[in-house]
Amino acid sequence: MENQGQTYSIPLQGVESEHCALIVSKGISQVKGVVTSRIELNNRRALIQTSSPDAITETVTAIRDLGYDVATVRATYNVIGMTCASCAVSVESILKTQRGVIKASVNFATAQVSVEYIPGVINPEELKGAIQSIGYDILIDDDSGSIDTIEAIQQDNFRKIKLKTYWALMLSLPIMIISMFFMDMPYGNEIMWILSTPVVVWLGKDFFVNAWKQAKHRSANMDTLVALSTGVAYLFSVFNTLFPHFWHERGLHAHVYFEAASVVIAFILLGKLLEEKAKGNTSSAIKKLMGLQPKFLTIINESGQQQQLPIEKAVAGNIILVKPGEIVPVDGVITEGQSYVDESMLSGEPDSVQKNINDHVYAGTINQKGSFRMRAEKASGETVLAGIIRMVQEAQGSKAPVQKLVDKIAAVFVPVVIGLSILTFIIWLTFGGENAFTQGLLATVTILVIACPCALGLATPTAIMVGIGQAAARGILIKDAESLELIKNINAVVLDKTGTITEGKPRVSDALWIDRNPVAKNILLSLENISEHPLAEAVVQHLKDATALPLENFQSITGRGVSATLRGNTYYAGNKRLLRENNIRIDHAAAEMAEKWLADSHTVIWFADSREVLAVIAIADQIKENSASAVAELHRAGVEVYMLTGDNESAAKAVAGKTGIINFKAEVLPEQKATFIRELQQSGKRVAMVGDGINDSAALAQADVGIAMGKGSDIAIDVATITILSSDLSKINDAIKLSALTVRTIHQNLFWAFIYNIIGIPLAAGILYPFTGFLLNPMIAGAAMALSSVSVVSNSLLLKYRK
């Protein structure tokens, strides 16, 4: 079978819509050597499969030729070992052959090389290795990784757009004031010309450059319409400012439309700024997941000495030392020592797990109080954590963007408007009579002005801004329009158990004290204060009013509990096995109560002295107060509710029974959650996943809508598209209702955005002129354009007052 090569990720810039993605996809498909390609709009990247390094460079060139860009790094390194000009040629040549290197230029005089490369495809260490392979070397600084680099590029891009937007708004404001109130002031046209020129020529330059690139490839997008409408309005206004007598001789006033050109650019830039801000956290969830993996680890070398290495250097077989409080760096098996490990990022369960020799530990989990050595079984890129990272990325990238309506209309709208304006000019020249050229040119400009995409650009973001603001006021954070459009159609909700349906924190739910002497509580508090067991904290919190006593001979008994002595008497706290092994009499009433608690899936802790039981305590993860009513509300709305948990079958059954959930699955791993959601989707369900843990992140990304609890992990919140700040499940139904209202407003806005064009374009073309002599003035066209924007924004603001 022919080798199809590797898959490479190319970070994209400026590809903001489905229409743009289709243009880029078509361009990449024509690059020689690219076997397959896919655009992931949500992840802002193109995935290409190729065996040719040249194909990567040619793909970047093709993307840039289309008017879009690739996030690359430009760096300069000092080169060591060059002795002649031919050495410089060798270094430059070897770099240019490396996959992911776009440009390389060596300056022999300064002994430096300037390289432009794609982060994630190649890194400075690999550049260094390539140069070392031919006998030279470069000095590089520590690289913080491709995710950090790409994020820095995106932040820099956001700052540039922000600066442009502020300048455009500041310069456009006086132009609007002059055009509306002081049209007849001396040198008014000249002042507006001076103020609008930097807006059009400098701040709006990208629209014209991109429109030209689109035109070269026989394509058109929103940039084309912006460039045409503002360009024609600006040039027409410049002409009228310089040669007003041209119109005066024909009995017409020399109108200028500098305000139309500058305000349109200012508004479009503002829209881009809002869009960039909303998309600014695309890579933050992946970055935080990667942050769970330490950058360095401590290995025990062959001579028994400790040695710190970068995480990338870890290989299977390394003996690694993990100290208290450290993150486990890679997957492996404990070879020496014991500890409790917080595995909530994998299981979602709140209890830390005791780990002994030969037990498995996983990357990203947190070591508690003990210290241990482990043997690495996998390299850093092959761990369970790395698998979760990949699943989140793939699930995010595989979602088809829902908000395609505006882009689909724009794809047709742009060429239709251009065609109509040209056709109008031709018709006027042919049948217009004496002033055919003048009236035809005015009609053409009027069409382009009235067909300005300003209202079209505001239709969705203004409704989203108001809708998201209203949601935020109710404690619901919605990240994007996609979730707003989808959640109203959700017919299946998958709930995580721990931290979502339940509180997520073990607490003492009940206690039976056989010995009611207050000293007994003091002794138990003292025992649990010293204990390392995670459940001990729940008992300590429960007995916070008791007083700790100085104990002696404290012992932690693996798998059983703890013991200590006070004034010669021995006391125990642990499981039933601990009591039996020490021949402690178990009270009948206590035994019955313990059986009842165990049947309800509570954890039972026994407290005894050397002769008899003094108390028995139940610990449980409490169900949230409103979980049952929220589930019932979803059922009434016709939504099927499922519960997935990593906990055991009996615990899952108990929680499902108390909350009215019929469909549940227990002992589910993170990847199985995502698989379950995929199966629901394949059966035709539109699924919302509600979770709070890192272990839910892949499932949250896979679901049509991911909903995170506000008290959950940062990573779950980043991956999810909706966050419920109060962790109140009843807010899910509120989000569904708000979604329906907001989407309805978006559709109304799109109607208002186009109704002016549908009515205005024929009027601008002069359809009534043969019958009434009426020809729409470009000034009225500008007012209609502004009115369409006002209508859209006003309708969005009405959303604030709808219940």
Short mmCIF file of C-alpha atoms in Angstrom, two decimals, residues 203-380:
data_model
loop_
_atom_site.label_atom_id
_atom_site.label_comp_id
_atom_site.label_asym_id
_atom_site.label_seq_id
_atom_site.Cartn_x
_atom_site.Cartn_y
_atom_site.Cartn_z
CA LEU A 203 -7.34 50.66 9.24
CA GLY A 204 -9.41 49.09 6.45
CA LYS A 205 -6.45 48.03 4.31
CA ASP A 206 -6.95 44.30 5.04
CA PHE A 207 -10.44 44.35 3.53
CA PHE A 208 -9.07 45.61 0.22
CA VAL A 209 -6.03 43.31 0.23
CA ASN A 210 -8.18 40.26 0.99
CA ALA A 211 -10.81 41.25 -1.56
CA TRP A 212 -8.08 41.46 -4.21
CA LYS A 213 -6.74 38.03 -3.25
CA GLN A 214 -10.26 36.61 -3.44
CA ALA A 215 -10.74 38.19 -6.86
CA LYS A 216 -7.52 36.61 -8.14
CA HIS A 217 -8.98 33.22 -7.27
CA ARG A 218 -12.39 34.08 -8.75
CA SER A 219 -14.04 34.06 -5.36
CA ALA A 220 -15.84 36.58 -3.16
CA ASN A 221 -16.64 36.95 0.51
CA MET A 222 -17.76 39.63 2.96
CA ASP A 223 -14.42 41.43 2.50
CA THR A 224 -15.31 41.88 -1.18
CA LEU A 225 -18.55 43.67 -0.38
CA VAL A 226 -16.96 45.80 2.34
CA ALA A 227 -14.12 46.79 -0.01
CA LEU A 228 -16.45 47.59 -2.91
CA SER A 229 -19.01 49.58 -0.95
CA THR A 230 -16.49 51.57 1.09
CA GLY A 231 -14.02 51.90 -1.79
CA VAL A 232 -16.61 53.21 -4.24
CA ALA A 233 -18.14 55.52 -1.61
CA TYR A 234 -14.69 56.87 -0.71
CA LEU A 235 -13.44 57.35 -4.31
CA PHE A 236 -16.76 58.86 -5.35
CA SER A 237 -16.57 61.27 -2.41
CA VAL A 238 -12.94 62.21 -3.23
CA PHE A 239 -13.96 62.90 -6.83
CA ASN A 240 -16.88 65.07 -5.68
CA THR A 241 -14.64 66.96 -3.25
CA LEU A 242 -12.01 67.69 -5.93
CA PHE A 243 -14.37 68.25 -8.88
CA PRO A 244 -17.74 69.45 -7.55
CA HIS A 245 -18.31 71.46 -10.72
CA PHE A 246 -18.70 68.18 -12.68
CA TRP A 247 -22.10 67.73 -11.03
CA HIS A 248 -22.98 71.40 -10.71
CA GLU A 249 -22.76 71.75 -14.50
CA ARG A 250 -25.34 68.97 -14.77
CA GLY A 251 -27.67 70.54 -12.25
CA LEU A 252 -26.84 68.12 -9.45
CA HIS A 253 -25.36 68.55 -5.98
CA ALA A 254 -21.92 66.99 -5.37
CA HIS A 255 -22.74 64.76 -2.40
CA VAL A 256 -19.95 63.09 -0.44
CA TYR A 257 -20.20 59.81 1.47
CA PHE A 258 -17.05 59.78 3.58
CA GLU A 259 -19.17 58.90 6.63
CA ALA A 260 -20.52 55.79 4.89
CA ALA A 261 -17.00 54.56 4.05
CA SER A 262 -15.50 55.16 7.49
CA VAL A 263 -18.45 54.09 9.65
CA VAL A 264 -18.89 50.82 7.75
CA ILE A 265 -15.23 49.94 8.31
CA ALA A 266 -15.47 50.94 12.00
CA PHE A 267 -18.56 48.77 12.53
CA ILE A 268 -17.09 45.75 10.72
CA LEU A 269 -13.87 46.04 12.76
CA LEU A 270 -15.99 46.21 15.92
CA GLY A 271 -17.76 43.02 14.86
CA LYS A 272 -14.40 41.30 14.26
CA LEU A 273 -13.17 42.45 17.68
CA LEU A 274 -16.23 40.96 19.41
CA GLU A 275 -15.79 37.74 17.45
CA GLU A 276 -12.10 37.47 18.35
CA LYS A 277 -12.91 38.06 22.01
CA ALA A 278 -15.51 35.29 21.98
CA LYS A 279 -13.10 32.87 20.30
CA GLY A 280 -10.08 33.88 22.39
CA ASN A 281 -10.20 30.81 24.66
CA THR A 282 -10.21 28.18 21.94
CA SER A 283 -6.91 26.65 22.99
CA SER A 284 -7.10 27.40 26.73
CA ALA A 285 -8.84 24.12 27.62
CA ILE A 286 -6.15 22.13 25.83
CA LYS A 287 -3.48 24.31 27.43
CA LYS A 288 -4.89 23.67 30.91
CA LEU A 289 -5.10 19.93 30.26
CA MET A 290 -1.47 20.03 29.20
CA GLY A 291 -0.76 22.03 32.35
CA LEU A 292 -1.75 18.96 34.37
CA GLN A 293 1.48 17.42 33.16
CA PRO A 294 4.57 18.84 34.90
CA LYS A 295 7.30 20.28 32.70
CA PHE A 296 9.99 18.37 34.61
CA LEU A 297 10.24 15.06 36.44
CA THR A 298 12.76 13.49 38.81
CA ILE A 299 14.25 10.18 37.66
CA ILE A 300 16.52 7.84 39.60
CA ASN A 301 19.47 7.09 37.33
CA GLU A 302 21.52 3.88 37.22
CA SER A 303 23.85 5.11 39.97
CA GLY A 304 20.87 5.79 42.26
CA GLN A 305 21.18 9.58 41.99
CA GLN A 306 18.22 11.91 41.47
CA GLN A 307 18.19 13.72 38.13
CA GLN A 308 15.72 16.30 36.80
CA LEU A 309 14.68 15.94 33.16
CA PRO A 310 12.16 17.67 30.86
CA ILE A 311 8.94 15.66 30.64
CA GLU A 312 9.55 15.10 26.91
CA LYS A 313 12.63 13.04 27.75
CA ALA A 314 10.67 10.47 29.80
CA VAL A 315 10.67 6.99 28.29
CA ALA A 316 9.14 3.68 29.30
CA GLY A 317 11.30 1.98 31.95
CA ASN A 318 12.45 5.15 33.76
CA ILE A 319 12.33 4.96 37.57
CA ILE A 320 10.65 8.19 38.69
CA LEU A 321 10.45 9.74 42.17
CA VAL A 322 7.10 11.37 43.03
CA LYS A 323 7.14 13.52 46.16
CA PRO A 324 4.13 14.64 48.30
CA GLY A 325 1.95 17.21 46.52
CA GLU A 326 3.53 16.56 43.10
CA ILE A 327 1.64 15.66 39.94
CA VAL A 328 2.31 12.16 38.61
CA PRO A 329 4.23 12.90 35.37
CA VAL A 330 3.52 9.75 33.29
CA ASP A 331 1.55 6.51 33.54
CA GLY A 332 3.35 3.79 35.46
CA VAL A 333 3.51 1.25 38.31
CA ILE A 334 4.64 1.91 41.90
CA THR A 335 7.85 0.04 42.72
CA GLU A 336 8.57 1.47 46.17
CA GLY A 337 6.54 3.33 48.85
CA GLN A 338 2.83 4.05 49.24
CA SER A 339 0.50 7.04 49.22
CA TYR A 340 -2.99 8.32 48.55
CA VAL A 341 -3.48 9.71 45.03
CA ASP A 342 -6.21 12.14 43.95
CA GLU A 343 -7.53 10.57 40.72
CA SER A 344 -10.57 12.85 40.40
CA MET A 345 -9.30 14.16 37.06
CA LEU A 346 -9.80 10.64 35.65
CA SER A 347 -12.64 9.13 37.69
CA GLY A 348 -14.50 12.24 38.78
CA GLU A 349 -14.91 10.68 42.22
CA PRO A 350 -13.96 12.82 45.25
CA ASP A 351 -12.19 10.13 47.29
CA SER A 352 -8.42 9.80 46.96
CA VAL A 353 -7.24 6.26 46.21
CA GLN A 354 -4.68 4.38 48.29
CA LYS A 355 -1.73 3.23 46.20
CA ASN A 356 0.73 0.49 47.17
CA ILE A 357 3.53 -1.40 45.39
CA ASN A 358 2.46 -2.78 41.96
CA ASP A 359 -0.54 -0.40 41.78
CA HIS A 360 -0.96 1.71 38.62
CA VAL A 361 -0.76 5.49 38.75
CA TYR A 362 -1.68 7.88 35.93
CA ALA A 363 -0.31 11.12 34.53
CA GLY A 364 -2.06 14.26 35.77
CA THR A 365 -3.24 12.70 39.05
CA ILE A 366 -2.01 14.35 42.26
CA ASN A 367 0.06 12.58 44.90
CA GLN A 368 -1.13 13.39 48.43
CA LYS A 369 1.02 12.94 51.55
CA GLY A 370 3.22 9.92 50.82
CA SER A 371 6.31 9.60 48.64
CA PHE A 372 6.86 6.77 46.15
CA ARG A 373 8.94 5.56 43.24
CA MET A 374 7.35 4.35 40.05
CA ARG A 375 8.40 2.70 36.80
CA ALA A 376 7.21 4.58 33.71
CA GLU A 377 5.13 2.42 31.38
CA LYS A 378 4.47 5.07 28.76
CA ALA A 379 6.14 8.17 27.37
CA SER A 380 4.49 11.55 27.99
#
